[in-house]
């Protein structure tokens, strides 16, 4: 594609059906706001400009997109989709290329589909306007497209204005519209509001194009690609479709999912080959799983890196900053946060490892915790290579356990332990023969006296 592309994303509506204080287009799918999924697609086709038209809760949208280099165009009055698109004119002053107008709640638009639309309005014999169409199982209240077999459009009509015969047509308008910018602004300025809703409709640019004797075409795509999200139920459906596709992709790339429907990925999860993922596993954003790793059942992983051949879970939690080295192991009911486990290091049971560095081959016993927080600041624990920390130990940071050192079970360690040393922090043990029986007899007698 040689023509530059500009995205005009309409996100000015209230989204009242979501019943939320969060702007509709910022509700997440796979842990990422739906609007950012759409922006990613335009980035993938090299869009030169991206403009989001904002209205209600504009400050939320601005905070999400301005850091990404996206321009903002306010629509103070919501007078319709054509009016909203026209609000981007100033932001795109001087732009000469193909403008793609779409809605911010259509997160699954693919880069390849954007490219197809652009191709239809590029070149010497291009159409003046190209619009994306789809054929849903239930056409509902979507606008309809009447087109020839070659995709040439004869008429577009909003559902509110359609006749019964027109409503029987199954080809629907997704609202994603491609027009050369030099044509777009004059067309938008000519759109009127003589319709049932008294709104300025974006599809009227097609009607005006046809009235001018120019050609408009429809490009059909799969209905799931243009899912519009207006309610929590539709958001859940979109999430389910995204997850289903991602699970298929993970398995096609060489991962084994024992119960695929119970595994939940984030938008940026990276899974290697020959990875085994057991049921009920949840991946939050920022996770990388290397080849041949095993993720046992009921684990929650976010912002973490799992090395080649490592094992996680069952019932493990890896929080942001957790880095597991090659063939390391984090077992059941172990939580790791902002900590690195070296090659072959193990924390098999019931431990918390936070703000720590664990050397290669170290073994962390059951019930061990790194006490990393004093109520005001966080501190680091360093456990050297080959060290052994006995069960039920508390390592009070900042503290270093030297390479090869052993910490006896039940110890509370507040000072550094040198390499290859043994640290025991226990009171002396004392046995008093018969004491327990005498105690029971005494207390039983007292209880008997009170009951009289």
Tab-separated table of C-alpha atoms in Angstrom, residues 112-350:
chain	number	residue	atom	x	y	z
A	112	UNK	CA	-5.656	-7.581	6.658
A	113	UNK	CA	-9.263	-6.360	6.488
A	114	UNK	CA	-8.177	-2.743	6.786
A	115	UNK	CA	-5.762	-3.385	3.926
A	116	UNK	CA	-8.571	-4.864	1.791
A	117	UNK	CA	-10.692	-1.754	2.309
A	118	UNK	CA	-7.780	0.495	1.367
A	119	UNK	CA	-7.142	-1.472	-1.818
A	120	UNK	CA	-10.727	-0.868	-2.977
A	121	UNK	CA	-10.365	2.908	-2.796
A	122	UNK	CA	-6.818	3.074	-4.189
A	123	UNK	CA	-5.704	3.162	-7.802
A	124	UNK	CA	-7.070	4.589	-11.028
A	125	UNK	CA	-10.233	2.459	-11.121
A	126	UNK	CA	-10.949	2.555	-7.427
A	127	UNK	CA	-14.345	3.017	-5.847
A	128	UNK	CA	-14.973	6.347	-4.178
A	129	UNK	CA	-16.159	4.650	-0.964
A	130	UNK	CA	-15.656	1.146	0.469
A	131	UNK	CA	-17.615	-0.117	3.471
A	132	UNK	CA	-17.282	-3.281	5.501
A	133	UNK	CA	-20.270	-5.620	5.430
A	134	UNK	CA	-21.167	-8.838	7.258
A	135	UNK	CA	-23.971	-11.391	7.458
A	136	UNK	CA	-24.858	-12.142	11.098
A	137	UNK	CA	-27.123	-14.977	12.185
A	138	UNK	CA	-29.479	-12.355	13.569
A	139	UNK	CA	-29.358	-9.053	11.627
A	140	UNK	CA	-31.188	-7.255	14.463
A	141	UNK	CA	-31.307	-3.491	13.953
A	142	UNK	CA	-28.191	-3.138	11.819
A	143	UNK	CA	-28.320	-0.962	8.736
A	144	UNK	CA	-28.729	-2.922	5.506
A	145	UNK	CA	-26.672	-2.920	2.286
A	146	UNK	CA	-28.219	-3.716	-1.103
A	147	UNK	CA	-25.376	-4.728	-3.433
A	148	UNK	CA	-24.646	-6.563	-6.678
A	149	UNK	CA	-22.681	-9.797	-6.767
A	150	UNK	CA	-19.466	-7.926	-7.533
A	151	UNK	CA	-19.891	-5.854	-4.359
A	152	UNK	CA	-21.111	-2.690	-6.074
A	153	UNK	CA	-23.596	-0.990	-3.764
A	154	UNK	CA	-27.020	0.028	-5.039
A	155	UNK	CA	-28.369	1.375	-1.745
A	156	UNK	CA	-27.716	1.557	1.992
A	157	UNK	CA	-30.481	2.113	4.518
A	158	UNK	CA	-30.663	2.425	8.304
A	159	UNK	CA	-32.908	-0.121	9.996
A	160	UNK	CA	-35.231	2.607	11.304
A	161	UNK	CA	-35.789	3.846	7.775
A	162	UNK	CA	-35.888	0.452	6.013
A	163	UNK	CA	-38.934	-1.156	4.451
A	164	UNK	CA	-39.935	-4.701	5.343
A	165	UNK	CA	-38.305	-5.995	2.150
A	166	UNK	CA	-35.094	-4.143	2.934
A	167	UNK	CA	-35.068	-5.466	6.490
A	168	UNK	CA	-35.251	-8.984	5.058
A	169	UNK	CA	-31.816	-8.478	3.466
A	170	UNK	CA	-29.049	-10.157	5.498
A	171	UNK	CA	-26.052	-8.085	4.367
A	172	UNK	CA	-25.453	-5.582	7.159
A	173	UNK	CA	-23.341	-2.468	7.466
A	174	UNK	CA	-20.482	-2.719	9.983
A	175	UNK	CA	-19.901	1.019	9.777
A	176	UNK	CA	-16.204	0.694	8.898
A	177	UNK	CA	-15.840	3.042	5.952
A	178	UNK	CA	-12.851	3.865	3.727
A	179	UNK	CA	-12.760	7.119	1.747
A	180	UNK	CA	-9.947	9.241	0.357
A	181	UNK	CA	-9.602	12.211	2.688
A	182	UNK	CA	-10.089	14.731	-0.104
A	183	UNK	CA	-13.512	13.168	-0.744
A	184	UNK	CA	-14.444	12.468	2.863
A	185	UNK	CA	-14.783	16.001	4.214
A	186	UNK	CA	-16.975	17.345	1.381
A	187	UNK	CA	-19.195	14.278	1.625
A	188	UNK	CA	-19.578	14.590	5.400
A	189	UNK	CA	-20.427	18.275	5.100
A	190	UNK	CA	-23.238	17.427	2.668
A	191	UNK	CA	-24.882	14.827	4.926
A	192	UNK	CA	-28.311	15.905	6.179
A	193	UNK	CA	-30.491	14.695	9.025
A	194	UNK	CA	-33.818	14.148	7.271
A	195	UNK	CA	-34.466	10.700	8.743
A	196	UNK	CA	-36.423	8.975	11.505
A	197	UNK	CA	-33.836	9.811	14.174
A	198	UNK	CA	-32.953	13.311	12.889
A	199	UNK	CA	-29.279	12.309	12.999
A	200	UNK	CA	-26.389	12.795	10.601
A	201	UNK	CA	-25.662	9.231	9.482
A	202	UNK	CA	-22.213	8.143	8.306
A	203	UNK	CA	-23.686	5.692	5.720
A	204	UNK	CA	-25.189	8.699	3.914
A	205	UNK	CA	-21.758	9.341	2.400
A	206	UNK	CA	-22.482	6.217	0.339
A	207	UNK	CA	-25.907	7.528	-0.700
A	208	UNK	CA	-24.323	10.829	-1.745
A	209	UNK	CA	-21.579	9.003	-3.641
A	210	UNK	CA	-24.152	7.029	-5.608
A	211	UNK	CA	-26.155	10.176	-6.281
A	212	UNK	CA	-23.008	11.754	-7.730
A	213	UNK	CA	-22.767	8.833	-10.161
A	214	UNK	CA	-19.703	7.394	-8.442
A	215	UNK	CA	-19.139	3.843	-7.290
A	216	UNK	CA	-19.277	2.500	-3.729
A	217	UNK	CA	-18.433	-1.109	-2.830
A	218	UNK	CA	-18.956	-3.443	0.084
A	219	UNK	CA	-16.181	-5.710	1.374
A	220	UNK	CA	-17.598	-8.663	3.301
A	221	UNK	CA	-15.998	-10.134	6.406
A	222	UNK	CA	-16.775	-12.620	9.183
A	223	UNK	CA	-19.386	-11.392	11.687
A	224	UNK	CA	-17.097	-12.089	14.659
A	225	UNK	CA	-14.572	-9.599	13.285
A	226	UNK	CA	-17.013	-6.729	13.601
A	227	UNK	CA	-18.641	-7.594	16.906
A	228	UNK	CA	-20.027	-4.408	18.389
A	229	UNK	CA	-19.884	-4.270	22.175
A	230	UNK	CA	-22.647	-2.319	23.887
A	231	UNK	CA	-23.414	-4.358	27.011
A	232	UNK	CA	-21.737	-6.556	29.595
A	233	UNK	CA	-23.204	-9.629	27.918
A	234	UNK	CA	-21.720	-8.611	24.559
A	235	UNK	CA	-18.403	-7.913	26.289
A	236	UNK	CA	-18.432	-11.427	27.759
A	237	UNK	CA	-19.243	-12.890	24.338
A	238	UNK	CA	-16.364	-10.969	22.762
A	239	UNK	CA	-14.016	-12.215	25.484
A	240	UNK	CA	-15.107	-15.799	24.867
A	241	UNK	CA	-14.497	-15.469	21.120
A	242	UNK	CA	-11.061	-13.941	21.672
A	243	UNK	CA	-10.086	-16.645	24.141
A	244	UNK	CA	-11.273	-19.447	21.864
A	245	UNK	CA	-9.160	-18.115	19.002
A	246	UNK	CA	-6.111	-17.665	21.255
A	247	UNK	CA	-6.359	-21.194	22.621
A	248	UNK	CA	-6.478	-22.571	19.088
A	249	UNK	CA	-3.426	-20.495	18.182
A	250	UNK	CA	-1.501	-21.724	21.231
A	251	UNK	CA	-2.194	-25.365	20.402
A	252	UNK	CA	-1.402	-24.836	16.718
A	253	UNK	CA	1.965	-23.402	17.789
A	254	UNK	CA	2.835	-26.510	19.810
A	255	UNK	CA	1.440	-26.057	23.321
A	256	UNK	CA	-0.741	-28.684	24.997
A	257	UNK	CA	-3.875	-27.480	26.778
A	258	UNK	CA	-5.488	-30.355	28.640
A	259	UNK	CA	-8.795	-28.520	29.092
A	260	UNK	CA	-8.653	-25.574	26.673
A	261	UNK	CA	-11.898	-23.947	27.764
A	262	UNK	CA	-10.512	-23.471	31.292
A	263	UNK	CA	-7.320	-21.654	30.262
A	264	UNK	CA	-7.455	-17.844	30.049
A	265	UNK	CA	-4.830	-15.865	28.176
A	266	UNK	CA	-3.989	-12.170	28.189
A	267	UNK	CA	-3.604	-10.159	25.004
A	268	UNK	CA	0.214	-10.399	25.122
A	269	UNK	CA	0.794	-13.892	26.569
A	270	UNK	CA	3.727	-15.655	24.915
A	271	UNK	CA	3.757	-19.463	25.010
A	272	UNK	CA	6.632	-21.627	23.741
A	273	UNK	CA	6.640	-25.062	22.164
A	274	UNK	CA	5.915	-28.257	24.096
A	275	UNK	CA	4.493	-26.285	26.999
A	276	UNK	CA	1.951	-28.237	29.041
A	277	UNK	CA	-0.875	-26.195	30.553
A	278	UNK	CA	-3.197	-27.960	32.966
A	279	UNK	CA	-6.809	-26.927	33.691
A	280	UNK	CA	-7.956	-23.687	35.319
A	281	UNK	CA	-4.874	-21.622	34.567
A	282	UNK	CA	-5.103	-17.839	34.301
A	283	UNK	CA	-2.535	-15.660	32.532
A	284	UNK	CA	-2.612	-11.939	33.233
A	285	UNK	CA	-0.726	-9.417	31.084
A	286	UNK	CA	3.028	-9.592	30.650
A	287	UNK	CA	3.640	-13.352	30.764
A	288	UNK	CA	6.251	-15.326	28.825
A	289	UNK	CA	6.424	-19.123	29.070
A	290	UNK	CA	9.499	-20.733	27.531
A	291	UNK	CA	9.692	-24.080	25.734
A	292	UNK	CA	8.945	-27.276	27.629
A	293	UNK	CA	7.660	-25.546	30.751
A	294	UNK	CA	4.803	-27.096	32.716
A	295	UNK	CA	2.012	-25.050	34.241
A	296	UNK	CA	0.062	-27.158	36.700
A	297	UNK	CA	-3.626	-26.726	37.448
A	298	UNK	CA	-5.194	-23.723	39.179
A	299	UNK	CA	-2.224	-21.388	38.794
A	300	UNK	CA	-2.422	-17.605	38.377
A	301	UNK	CA	0.449	-15.950	36.492
A	302	UNK	CA	0.850	-12.250	35.735
A	303	UNK	CA	3.831	-10.124	34.713
A	304	UNK	CA	6.141	-13.113	35.006
A	305	UNK	CA	8.702	-15.033	32.969
A	306	UNK	CA	8.927	-18.824	33.215
A	307	UNK	CA	12.117	-20.380	31.917
A	308	UNK	CA	12.695	-23.417	29.751
A	309	UNK	CA	11.662	-26.650	31.404
A	310	UNK	CA	10.465	-24.912	34.570
A	311	UNK	CA	7.437	-26.084	36.528
A	312	UNK	CA	4.738	-23.970	38.150
A	313	UNK	CA	2.006	-25.128	40.513
A	314	UNK	CA	-0.469	-26.539	41.092
A	315	UNK	CA	-2.124	-23.661	42.931
A	316	UNK	CA	0.830	-21.308	42.442
A	317	UNK	CA	0.745	-17.558	42.007
A	318	UNK	CA	3.390	-15.655	40.092
A	319	UNK	CA	3.048	-11.889	40.418
A	320	UNK	CA	4.735	-9.122	38.407
A	321	UNK	CA	8.502	-9.317	38.405
A	322	UNK	CA	8.689	-13.064	39.006
A	323	UNK	CA	11.421	-14.671	36.885
A	324	UNK	CA	11.850	-18.446	36.989
A	325	UNK	CA	15.073	-19.797	35.572
A	326	UNK	CA	15.610	-22.961	33.551
A	327	UNK	CA	14.235	-26.084	35.258
A	328	UNK	CA	13.316	-24.191	38.404
A	329	UNK	CA	10.179	-25.119	40.289
A	330	UNK	CA	7.496	-23.229	42.159
A	331	UNK	CA	5.071	-25.664	43.736
A	332	UNK	CA	1.662	-25.719	45.349
A	333	UNK	CA	0.489	-22.648	47.248
A	334	UNK	CA	3.701	-20.739	46.586
A	335	UNK	CA	3.563	-17.029	45.762
A	336	UNK	CA	6.451	-15.272	44.005
A	337	UNK	CA	6.626	-11.492	43.523
A	338	UNK	CA	9.496	-9.445	42.054
A	339	UNK	CA	11.884	-12.317	42.623
A	340	UNK	CA	14.284	-14.350	40.520
A	341	UNK	CA	14.818	-18.087	40.910
A	342	UNK	CA	18.021	-19.370	39.330
A	343	UNK	CA	18.466	-22.532	37.326
A	344	UNK	CA	17.101	-25.550	39.170
A	345	UNK	CA	16.045	-23.584	42.257
A	346	UNK	CA	12.993	-24.913	44.084
A	347	UNK	CA	10.248	-23.573	46.305
A	348	UNK	CA	7.935	-26.545	46.455
A	349	UNK	CA	5.353	-25.794	49.122
A	350	UNK	CA	3.443	-23.061	50.926
